[in-house]
Amino acid sequence: MAASTTLSLPDSELQSVLEFWFGPDLASGSNMFPNVWFVGSPELDQEIQARFESLLRRAAGTDTTTATATESFVLQWRQVGAQGRLGLCLLFDQFARNIYRGSSAMYAFDRLAQREALELLEQRLDRTLPAPQRLFVYFALAHAEELSLVERAQALFAELANDATLEAHVRSASARFVEYVEIQARTLRKFGRLPYRNSVLERVNTIDEDDYVALRRYGFIAAVQEKPSHGTRRRPLRPNATNPNNNVVAVRKSKHQWTVEHLDAGNAEQQG
């Protein structure tokens, strides 16, 4: 087993954000923490709020309804490089959802996260990050209500899923994210927005959107509408009937939409 490599960053607050999400071995290309990333609990939400809400407010300004980046703070982290922009993506996209779960403020920072992700991609700095960290650059785009950004995230997840140089569990997780993002893309094509956000954003459902939300077809609908009860934990993404073996997927873009093709992943590990 390779020795742990601790990546020292010049900003201690940035280091605390990245280590909370990825562990102390920031240089690792395989560390994944689904029990933190994909399982919500009131305890985790409260811990993130206690540790990072003030940092998020400093980064974005104090008004959570119209978040606008506080440039001096943002520039300080950007100067660190890819890890700094990744830290901003985590604050604006992931931590905001934990801290403000069930309220409109959880989406107030999305544009800021998308800006950081797009600038990382434009400079190809995402390629300098280990694959598990790249996932959370791409999630900032996957969470958008803009179809072009969601489709771009889908292609980026698919690229990781099909990268034979990555460890099997990283590829398998990336493949499941392609499927998750396909749900987002189909929903945006149908409605032009994500109806399960309407309640917390105080948007009025159409009749079709009422039917869609009533089906509660996908677990993340409940996750964004409700705070979990104490003692409960959200289940991470798991195999489903269309892809029971978590096979790696490829994404192909036709004239009108993405299609998802399941490929034989051989001995790819299944992560539950």
PDB file of C-alpha atoms in Angstrom:
ATOM      1  CA  MET A   1       0.000   0.000   0.000  1.00  0.00           C
ATOM      2  CA  ALA A   2       1.297   3.406  -0.954  1.00  0.00           C
ATOM      3  CA  ALA A   3       2.171   5.790   1.832  1.00  0.00           C
ATOM      4  CA  SER A   4      -0.277   8.604   2.556  1.00  0.00           C
ATOM      5  CA  THR A   5       0.619  11.884   0.910  1.00  0.00           C
ATOM      6  CA  THR A   6      -0.555  14.993   2.723  1.00  0.00           C
ATOM      7  CA  LEU A   7      -0.952  17.971   0.423  1.00  0.00           C
ATOM      8  CA  SER A   8      -0.115  21.175   2.269  1.00  0.00           C
ATOM      9  CA  LEU A   9      -2.073  24.235   1.155  1.00  0.00           C
ATOM     10  CA  PRO A  10      -1.197  27.842   1.981  1.00  0.00           C
ATOM     11  CA  ASP A  11      -4.713  28.614   3.258  1.00  0.00           C
ATOM     12  CA  SER A  12      -5.720  26.708   6.411  1.00  0.00           C
ATOM     13  CA  GLU A  13      -9.446  27.307   5.866  1.00  0.00           C
ATOM     14  CA  LEU A  14      -9.258  25.896   2.370  1.00  0.00           C
ATOM     15  CA  GLN A  15      -7.329  22.939   3.728  1.00  0.00           C
ATOM     16  CA  SER A  16     -10.052  22.296   6.314  1.00  0.00           C
ATOM     17  CA  VAL A  17     -12.775  22.320   3.631  1.00  0.00           C
ATOM     18  CA  LEU A  18     -10.933  19.881   1.376  1.00  0.00           C
ATOM     19  CA  GLU A  19      -9.854  17.565   4.193  1.00  0.00           C
ATOM     20  CA  PHE A  20     -13.381  17.426   5.604  1.00  0.00           C
ATOM     21  CA  TRP A  21     -14.691  16.243   2.234  1.00  0.00           C
ATOM     22  CA  PHE A  22     -11.786  14.151   0.948  1.00  0.00           C
ATOM     23  CA  GLY A  23      -9.759  13.225   4.033  1.00  0.00           C
ATOM     24  CA  PRO A  24      -6.180  14.248   4.833  1.00  0.00           C
ATOM     25  CA  ASP A  25      -4.677  12.403   1.845  1.00  0.00           C
ATOM     26  CA  LEU A  26      -5.564  15.092  -0.688  1.00  0.00           C
ATOM     27  CA  ALA A  27      -3.115  13.822  -3.284  1.00  0.00           C
ATOM     28  CA  SER A  28      -4.827  10.426  -3.481  1.00  0.00           C
ATOM     29  CA  GLY A  29      -6.511   9.448  -6.703  1.00  0.00           C
ATOM     30  CA  SER A  30      -8.785   6.843  -5.121  1.00  0.00           C
ATOM     31  CA  ASN A  31     -10.145   8.112  -1.785  1.00  0.00           C
ATOM     32  CA  MET A  32     -13.934   8.245  -1.815  1.00  0.00           C
ATOM     33  CA  PHE A  33     -16.205   8.895   1.150  1.00  0.00           C
ATOM     34  CA  PRO A  34     -19.802   8.043   0.165  1.00  0.00           C
ATOM     35  CA  ASN A  35     -20.930   8.020   3.796  1.00  0.00           C
ATOM     36  CA  VAL A  36     -20.260  11.766   3.836  1.00  0.00           C
ATOM     37  CA  TRP A  37     -20.955  12.612   0.217  1.00  0.00           C
ATOM     38  CA  PHE A  38     -24.176  10.817  -0.606  1.00  0.00           C
ATOM     39  CA  VAL A  39     -25.884  10.098   2.708  1.00  0.00           C
ATOM     40  CA  GLY A  40     -27.632  13.017   4.367  1.00  0.00           C
ATOM     41  CA  SER A  41     -28.344  13.132   8.072  1.00  0.00           C
ATOM     42  CA  PRO A  42     -29.269  15.935  10.471  1.00  0.00           C
ATOM     43  CA  GLU A  43     -26.020  15.309  12.329  1.00  0.00           C
ATOM     44  CA  LEU A  44     -23.934  15.802   9.190  1.00  0.00           C
ATOM     45  CA  ASP A  45     -25.931  18.868   8.163  1.00  0.00           C
ATOM     46  CA  GLN A  46     -25.445  20.381  11.616  1.00  0.00           C
ATOM     47  CA  GLU A  47     -21.714  19.640  11.628  1.00  0.00           C
ATOM     48  CA  ILE A  48     -21.217  21.294   8.244  1.00  0.00           C
ATOM     49  CA  GLN A  49     -23.307  24.260   9.356  1.00  0.00           C
ATOM     50  CA  ALA A  50     -21.344  24.679  12.570  1.00  0.00           C
ATOM     51  CA  ARG A  51     -17.974  24.396  10.870  1.00  0.00           C
ATOM     52  CA  PHE A  52     -18.492  26.068   7.514  1.00  0.00           C
ATOM     53  CA  GLU A  53     -21.544  28.362   7.376  1.00  0.00           C
ATOM     54  CA  SER A  54     -19.557  31.440   8.404  1.00  0.00           C
ATOM     55  CA  LEU A  55     -16.948  30.585   5.778  1.00  0.00           C
ATOM     56  CA  LEU A  56     -19.644  30.203   3.116  1.00  0.00           C
ATOM     57  CA  ARG A  57     -21.146  33.562   4.073  1.00  0.00           C
ATOM     58  CA  ARG A  58     -17.730  35.213   3.895  1.00  0.00           C
ATOM     59  CA  ALA A  59     -17.154  33.709   0.466  1.00  0.00           C
ATOM     60  CA  ALA A  60     -20.537  34.661  -0.983  1.00  0.00           C
ATOM     61  CA  GLY A  61     -21.788  37.584   1.079  1.00  0.00           C
ATOM     62  CA  THR A  62     -24.271  37.463   3.923  1.00  0.00           C
ATOM     63  CA  ASP A  63     -27.521  37.635   1.931  1.00  0.00           C
ATOM     64  CA  THR A  64     -28.363  34.016   1.116  1.00  0.00           C
ATOM     65  CA  THR A  65     -31.244  35.015  -1.163  1.00  0.00           C
ATOM     66  CA  THR A  66     -29.030  36.887  -3.648  1.00  0.00           C
ATOM     67  CA  ALA A  67     -25.567  35.459  -3.175  1.00  0.00           C
ATOM     68  CA  THR A  68     -22.802  37.384  -4.938  1.00  0.00           C
ATOM     69  CA  ALA A  69     -19.192  36.425  -4.516  1.00  0.00           C
ATOM     70  CA  THR A  70     -17.052  38.531  -2.204  1.00  0.00           C
ATOM     71  CA  GLU A  71     -14.252  38.989  -4.713  1.00  0.00           C
ATOM     72  CA  SER A  72     -11.293  39.486  -2.371  1.00  0.00           C
ATOM     73  CA  PHE A  73     -12.007  36.166  -0.661  1.00  0.00           C
ATOM     74  CA  VAL A  74     -12.680  34.363  -3.935  1.00  0.00           C
ATOM     75  CA  LEU A  75      -9.505  35.696  -5.526  1.00  0.00           C
ATOM     76  CA  GLN A  76      -7.480  34.554  -2.536  1.00  0.00           C
ATOM     77  CA  TRP A  77      -8.628  30.969  -3.021  1.00  0.00           C
ATOM     78  CA  ARG A  78      -8.331  31.120  -6.796  1.00  0.00           C
ATOM     79  CA  GLN A  79      -4.670  32.049  -6.446  1.00  0.00           C
ATOM     80  CA  VAL A  80      -4.082  28.652  -4.863  1.00  0.00           C
ATOM     81  CA  GLY A  81      -5.000  27.031  -8.185  1.00  0.00           C
ATOM     82  CA  ALA A  82      -7.260  24.080  -8.925  1.00  0.00           C
ATOM     83  CA  GLN A  83      -7.661  23.155  -5.247  1.00  0.00           C
ATOM     84  CA  GLY A  84      -8.838  26.680  -4.435  1.00  0.00           C
ATOM     85  CA  ARG A  85     -11.535  26.644  -7.098  1.00  0.00           C
ATOM     86  CA  LEU A  86     -12.521  23.142  -6.005  1.00  0.00           C
ATOM     87  CA  GLY A  87     -12.912  24.448  -2.454  1.00  0.00           C
ATOM     88  CA  LEU A  88     -15.234  27.178  -3.733  1.00  0.00           C
ATOM     89  CA  CYS A  89     -17.262  24.596  -5.656  1.00  0.00           C
ATOM     90  CA  LEU A  90     -17.665  22.595  -2.455  1.00  0.00           C
ATOM     91  CA  LEU A  91     -18.741  25.613  -0.423  1.00  0.00           C
ATOM     92  CA  PHE A  92     -21.198  26.986  -2.977  1.00  0.00           C
ATOM     93  CA  ASP A  93     -22.608  23.693  -4.274  1.00  0.00           C
ATOM     94  CA  GLN A  94     -22.246  20.904  -1.706  1.00  0.00           C
ATOM     95  CA  PHE A  95     -22.015  22.607   1.676  1.00  0.00           C
ATOM     96  CA  ALA A  96     -24.807  25.068   0.875  1.00  0.00           C
ATOM     97  CA  ARG A  97     -27.132  22.107   0.287  1.00  0.00           C
ATOM     98  CA  ASN A  98     -26.287  20.642   3.687  1.00  0.00           C
ATOM     99  CA  ILE A  99     -26.439  23.930   5.571  1.00  0.00           C
ATOM    100  CA  TYR A 100     -29.709  25.185   4.060  1.00  0.00           C
ATOM    101  CA  ARG A 101     -31.430  21.913   3.216  1.00  0.00           C
ATOM    102  CA  GLY A 102     -35.161  22.370   2.725  1.00  0.00           C
ATOM    103  CA  SER A 103     -34.969  26.122   2.057  1.00  0.00           C
ATOM    104  CA  SER A 104     -34.466  28.205  -1.058  1.00  0.00           C
ATOM    105  CA  ALA A 105     -31.039  29.270   0.205  1.00  0.00           C
ATOM    106  CA  MET A 106     -29.649  25.843  -0.676  1.00  0.00           C
ATOM    107  CA  TYR A 107     -29.763  26.902  -4.346  1.00  0.00           C
ATOM    108  CA  ALA A 108     -28.766  30.541  -3.854  1.00  0.00           C
ATOM    109  CA  PHE A 109     -25.083  29.872  -4.498  1.00  0.00           C
ATOM    110  CA  ASP A 110     -25.380  27.626  -7.561  1.00  0.00           C
ATOM    111  CA  ARG A 111     -24.363  30.287 -10.075  1.00  0.00           C
ATOM    112  CA  LEU A 112     -21.196  30.950  -8.102  1.00  0.00           C
ATOM    113  CA  ALA A 113     -20.319  27.250  -8.073  1.00  0.00           C
ATOM    114  CA  GLN A 114     -21.002  26.995 -11.797  1.00  0.00           C
ATOM    115  CA  ARG A 115     -18.729  29.945 -12.493  1.00  0.00           C
ATOM    116  CA  GLU A 116     -15.849  28.317 -10.648  1.00  0.00           C
ATOM    117  CA  ALA A 117     -16.424  24.986 -12.373  1.00  0.00           C
ATOM    118  CA  LEU A 118     -16.593  26.525 -15.841  1.00  0.00           C
ATOM    119  CA  GLU A 119     -13.411  28.523 -15.323  1.00  0.00           C
ATOM    120  CA  LEU A 120     -11.643  25.383 -14.094  1.00  0.00           C
ATOM    121  CA  LEU A 121     -12.757  23.585 -17.247  1.00  0.00           C
ATOM    122  CA  GLU A 122     -11.796  26.455 -19.516  1.00  0.00           C
ATOM    123  CA  GLN A 123      -8.254  26.353 -18.144  1.00  0.00           C
ATOM    124  CA  ARG A 124      -8.293  22.532 -18.031  1.00  0.00           C
ATOM    125  CA  LEU A 125      -7.291  22.728 -14.388  1.00  0.00           C
ATOM    126  CA  ASP A 126      -9.774  19.972 -13.543  1.00  0.00           C
ATOM    127  CA  ARG A 127      -7.294  17.578 -15.199  1.00  0.00           C
ATOM    128  CA  THR A 128      -4.756  18.352 -12.477  1.00  0.00           C
ATOM    129  CA  LEU A 129      -7.083  17.079  -9.723  1.00  0.00           C
ATOM    130  CA  PRO A 130      -7.471  13.436  -8.650  1.00  0.00           C
ATOM    131  CA  ALA A 131     -10.586  11.861 -10.155  1.00  0.00           C
ATOM    132  CA  PRO A 132     -12.662  11.822  -6.923  1.00  0.00           C
ATOM    133  CA  GLN A 133     -12.103  15.574  -6.596  1.00  0.00           C
ATOM    134  CA  ARG A 134     -13.001  16.189 -10.241  1.00  0.00           C
ATOM    135  CA  LEU A 135     -16.421  14.679  -9.510  1.00  0.00           C
ATOM    136  CA  PHE A 136     -17.327  17.680  -7.389  1.00  0.00           C
ATOM    137  CA  VAL A 137     -16.316  20.171 -10.032  1.00  0.00           C
ATOM    138  CA  TYR A 138     -18.702  18.387 -12.391  1.00  0.00           C
ATOM    139  CA  PHE A 139     -21.517  18.198  -9.825  1.00  0.00           C
ATOM    140  CA  ALA A 140     -21.601  21.992  -9.783  1.00  0.00           C
ATOM    141  CA  LEU A 141     -22.728  21.770 -13.423  1.00  0.00           C
ATOM    142  CA  ALA A 142     -24.940  18.712 -12.898  1.00  0.00           C
ATOM    143  CA  HIS A 143     -27.006  20.649 -10.349  1.00  0.00           C
ATOM    144  CA  ALA A 144     -27.811  23.434 -12.815  1.00  0.00           C
ATOM    145  CA  GLU A 145     -31.266  24.076 -14.250  1.00  0.00           C
ATOM    146  CA  GLU A 146     -29.612  24.820 -17.584  1.00  0.00           C
ATOM    147  CA  LEU A 147     -29.653  21.837 -19.928  1.00  0.00           C
ATOM    148  CA  SER A 148     -26.357  22.619 -21.672  1.00  0.00           C
ATOM    149  CA  LEU A 149     -24.506  22.572 -18.342  1.00  0.00           C
ATOM    150  CA  VAL A 150     -26.163  19.331 -17.262  1.00  0.00           C
ATOM    151  CA  GLU A 151     -25.287  17.680 -20.574  1.00  0.00           C
ATOM    152  CA  ARG A 152     -21.701  18.847 -20.204  1.00  0.00           C
ATOM    153  CA  ALA A 153     -21.512  17.330 -16.722  1.00  0.00           C
ATOM    154  CA  GLN A 154     -22.918  14.084 -18.080  1.00  0.00           C
ATOM    155  CA  ALA A 155     -20.194  13.867 -20.701  1.00  0.00           C
ATOM    156  CA  LEU A 156     -17.500  14.595 -18.101  1.00  0.00           C
ATOM    157  CA  PHE A 157     -18.789  11.895 -15.748  1.00  0.00           C
ATOM    158  CA  ALA A 158     -18.876   9.483 -18.685  1.00  0.00           C
ATOM    159  CA  GLU A 159     -15.274  10.308 -19.497  1.00  0.00           C
ATOM    160  CA  LEU A 160     -14.258   9.258 -15.969  1.00  0.00           C
ATOM    161  CA  ALA A 161     -16.459   6.155 -16.134  1.00  0.00           C
ATOM    162  CA  ASN A 162     -14.686   5.001 -19.282  1.00  0.00           C
ATOM    163  CA  ASP A 163     -11.137   5.885 -18.198  1.00  0.00           C
ATOM    164  CA  ALA A 164      -9.394   2.521 -17.903  1.00  0.00           C
ATOM    165  CA  THR A 165      -6.534   4.099 -15.927  1.00  0.00           C
ATOM    166  CA  LEU A 166      -8.805   4.830 -12.952  1.00  0.00           C
ATOM    167  CA  GLU A 167      -9.587   2.423 -10.149  1.00  0.00           C
ATOM    168  CA  ALA A 168     -12.719   0.327 -10.618  1.00  0.00           C
ATOM    169  CA  HIS A 169     -14.694   1.877  -7.769  1.00  0.00           C
ATOM    170  CA  VAL A 170     -14.064   5.393  -9.124  1.00  0.00           C
ATOM    171  CA  ARG A 171     -15.229   4.342 -12.586  1.00  0.00           C
ATOM    172  CA  SER A 172     -18.278   2.583 -11.149  1.00  0.00           C
ATOM    173  CA  ALA A 173     -19.315   5.641  -9.139  1.00  0.00           C
ATOM    174  CA  SER A 174     -18.833   7.870 -12.159  1.00  0.00           C
ATOM    175  CA  ALA A 175     -21.058   5.555 -14.193  1.00  0.00           C
ATOM    176  CA  ARG A 176     -23.856   5.888 -11.652  1.00  0.00           C
ATOM    177  CA  PHE A 177     -23.527   9.667 -11.806  1.00  0.00           C
ATOM    178  CA  VAL A 178     -24.045   9.532 -15.577  1.00  0.00           C
ATOM    179  CA  GLU A 179     -27.387   7.863 -14.871  1.00  0.00           C
ATOM    180  CA  TYR A 180     -28.289  10.406 -12.200  1.00  0.00           C
ATOM    181  CA  VAL A 181     -27.500  13.292 -14.548  1.00  0.00           C
ATOM    182  CA  GLU A 182     -29.520  11.654 -17.326  1.00  0.00           C
ATOM    183  CA  ILE A 183     -32.542  11.933 -15.014  1.00  0.00           C
ATOM    184  CA  GLN A 184     -31.807  15.635 -14.592  1.00  0.00           C
ATOM    185  CA  ALA A 185     -31.422  16.112 -18.336  1.00  0.00           C
ATOM    186  CA  ARG A 186     -34.652  14.298 -19.189  1.00  0.00           C
ATOM    187  CA  THR A 187     -36.516  16.348 -16.591  1.00  0.00           C
ATOM    188  CA  LEU A 188     -35.153  19.611 -17.987  1.00  0.00           C
ATOM    189  CA  ARG A 189     -36.072  18.599 -21.517  1.00  0.00           C
ATOM    190  CA  LYS A 190     -39.632  17.880 -20.413  1.00  0.00           C
ATOM    191  CA  PHE A 191     -40.276  20.798 -18.049  1.00  0.00           C
ATOM    192  CA  GLY A 192     -37.508  23.334 -18.657  1.00  0.00           C
ATOM    193  CA  ARG A 193     -36.788  23.275 -14.915  1.00  0.00           C
ATOM    194  CA  LEU A 194     -36.589  20.800 -12.031  1.00  0.00           C
ATOM    195  CA  PRO A 195     -40.095  20.524 -10.570  1.00  0.00           C
ATOM    196  CA  TYR A 196     -38.988  18.976  -7.294  1.00  0.00           C
ATOM    197  CA  ARG A 197     -37.359  22.316  -6.482  1.00  0.00           C
ATOM    198  CA  ASN A 198     -40.582  24.245  -6.968  1.00  0.00           C
ATOM    199  CA  SER A 199     -41.794  23.853  -3.415  1.00  0.00           C
ATOM    200  CA  VAL A 200     -38.709  25.284  -1.695  1.00  0.00           C
ATOM    201  CA  LEU A 201     -38.322  27.960  -4.392  1.00  0.00           C
ATOM    202  CA  GLU A 202     -42.009  28.922  -4.037  1.00  0.00           C
ATOM    203  CA  ARG A 203     -42.701  28.234  -7.691  1.00  0.00           C
ATOM    204  CA  VAL A 204     -46.175  27.118  -8.757  1.00  0.00           C
ATOM    205  CA  ASN A 205     -46.355  23.637 -10.275  1.00  0.00           C
ATOM    206  CA  THR A 206     -48.074  22.961 -13.551  1.00  0.00           C
ATOM    207  CA  ILE A 207     -50.484  20.013 -13.592  1.00  0.00           C
ATOM    208  CA  ASP A 208     -47.837  17.853 -15.254  1.00  0.00           C
ATOM    209  CA  GLU A 209     -45.276  18.893 -12.652  1.00  0.00           C
ATOM    210  CA  ASP A 210     -47.725  18.029  -9.861  1.00  0.00           C
ATOM    211  CA  ASP A 211     -48.016  14.527 -11.310  1.00  0.00           C
ATOM    212  CA  TYR A 212     -44.250  14.217 -11.656  1.00  0.00           C
ATOM    213  CA  VAL A 213     -43.517  15.242  -8.076  1.00  0.00           C
ATOM    214  CA  ALA A 214     -46.370  13.095  -6.727  1.00  0.00           C
ATOM    215  CA  LEU A 215     -44.722  10.019  -8.207  1.00  0.00           C
ATOM    216  CA  ARG A 216     -41.615  10.712  -6.063  1.00  0.00           C
ATOM    217  CA  ARG A 217     -39.868   8.477  -8.546  1.00  0.00           C
ATOM    218  CA  TYR A 218     -36.339   9.348  -7.544  1.00  0.00           C
ATOM    219  CA  GLY A 219     -34.945   9.425  -4.022  1.00  0.00           C
ATOM    220  CA  PHE A 220     -33.303  12.809  -4.398  1.00  0.00           C
ATOM    221  CA  ILE A 221     -36.732  14.462  -4.739  1.00  0.00           C
ATOM    222  CA  ALA A 222     -37.393  13.738  -1.076  1.00  0.00           C
ATOM    223  CA  ALA A 223     -33.826  14.706  -0.198  1.00  0.00           C
ATOM    224  CA  VAL A 224     -34.243  18.270  -1.432  1.00  0.00           C
ATOM    225  CA  GLN A 225     -37.818  18.734  -0.209  1.00  0.00           C
ATOM    226  CA  GLU A 226     -37.425  17.543   3.349  1.00  0.00           C
ATOM    227  CA  LYS A 227     -34.931  17.551   6.148  1.00  0.00           C
ATOM    228  CA  PRO A 228     -34.146  13.988   7.282  1.00  0.00           C
ATOM    229  CA  SER A 229     -35.320  12.941  10.730  1.00  0.00           C
ATOM    230  CA  HIS A 230     -32.797  12.375  13.494  1.00  0.00           C
ATOM    231  CA  GLY A 231     -31.375   8.890  13.381  1.00  0.00           C
ATOM    232  CA  THR A 232     -32.086   8.457   9.663  1.00  0.00           C
ATOM    233  CA  ARG A 233     -29.555   8.409   6.865  1.00  0.00           C
ATOM    234  CA  ARG A 234     -30.124   8.802   3.167  1.00  0.00           C
ATOM    235  CA  ARG A 235     -29.165   5.846   1.040  1.00  0.00           C
ATOM    236  CA  PRO A 236     -26.406   6.435  -1.495  1.00  0.00           C
ATOM    237  CA  LEU A 237     -26.985   5.735  -5.169  1.00  0.00           C
ATOM    238  CA  ARG A 238     -27.290   2.007  -5.772  1.00  0.00           C
ATOM    239  CA  PRO A 239     -27.618  -0.402  -8.703  1.00  0.00           C
ATOM    240  CA  ASN A 240     -31.004  -0.359 -10.400  1.00  0.00           C
ATOM    241  CA  ALA A 241     -32.994  -2.520 -12.730  1.00  0.00           C
ATOM    242  CA  THR A 242     -31.557  -0.930 -15.860  1.00  0.00           C
ATOM    243  CA  ASN A 243     -27.974  -1.305 -14.690  1.00  0.00           C
ATOM    244  CA  PRO A 244     -27.917  -4.012 -11.958  1.00  0.00           C
ATOM    245  CA  ASN A 245     -24.181  -4.571 -12.169  1.00  0.00           C
ATOM    246  CA  ASN A 246     -23.184  -0.911 -12.043  1.00  0.00           C
ATOM    247  CA  ASN A 247     -21.647  -1.383 -15.461  1.00  0.00           C
ATOM    248  CA  VAL A 248     -19.612   1.445 -16.889  1.00  0.00           C
ATOM    249  CA  VAL A 249     -21.635   3.555 -19.262  1.00  0.00           C
ATOM    250  CA  ALA A 250     -20.879   5.529 -22.371  1.00  0.00           C
ATOM    251  CA  VAL A 251     -22.784   8.635 -23.364  1.00  0.00           C
ATOM    252  CA  ARG A 252     -23.494   9.382 -26.999  1.00  0.00           C
ATOM    253  CA  LYS A 253     -25.043  12.643 -28.140  1.00  0.00           C
ATOM    254  CA  SER A 254     -27.509  12.327 -30.984  1.00  0.00           C
ATOM    255  CA  LYS A 255     -29.015  15.305 -32.776  1.00  0.00           C
ATOM    256  CA  HIS A 256     -31.618  15.801 -30.075  1.00  0.00           C
ATOM    257  CA  GLN A 257     -30.487  14.202 -26.831  1.00  0.00           C
ATOM    258  CA  TRP A 258     -27.963  12.110 -24.980  1.00  0.00           C
ATOM    259  CA  THR A 259     -28.388   8.352 -24.942  1.00  0.00           C
ATOM    260  CA  VAL A 260     -26.856   6.124 -22.313  1.00  0.00           C
ATOM    261  CA  GLU A 261     -25.357   2.796 -23.274  1.00  0.00           C
ATOM    262  CA  HIS A 262     -24.377   0.197 -20.707  1.00  0.00           C
ATOM    263  CA  LEU A 263     -21.064  -1.505 -21.296  1.00  0.00           C
ATOM    264  CA  ASP A 264     -19.690  -4.668 -19.727  1.00  0.00           C
ATOM    265  CA  ALA A 265     -17.411  -3.504 -16.938  1.00  0.00           C
ATOM    266  CA  GLY A 266     -16.037  -6.939 -16.177  1.00  0.00           C
ATOM    267  CA  ASN A 267     -14.862  -7.108 -12.590  1.00  0.00           C
ATOM    268  CA  ALA A 268     -15.719  -3.559 -11.666  1.00  0.00           C
ATOM    269  CA  GLU A 269     -16.312  -3.211  -7.944  1.00  0.00           C
ATOM    270  CA  GLN A 270     -19.830  -2.518  -6.766  1.00  0.00           C
ATOM    271  CA  GLN A 271     -20.036   0.277  -4.262  1.00  0.00           C
ATOM    272  CA  GLY A 272     -23.256   0.463  -2.262  1.00  0.00           C
TER     273      GLY A 272
END
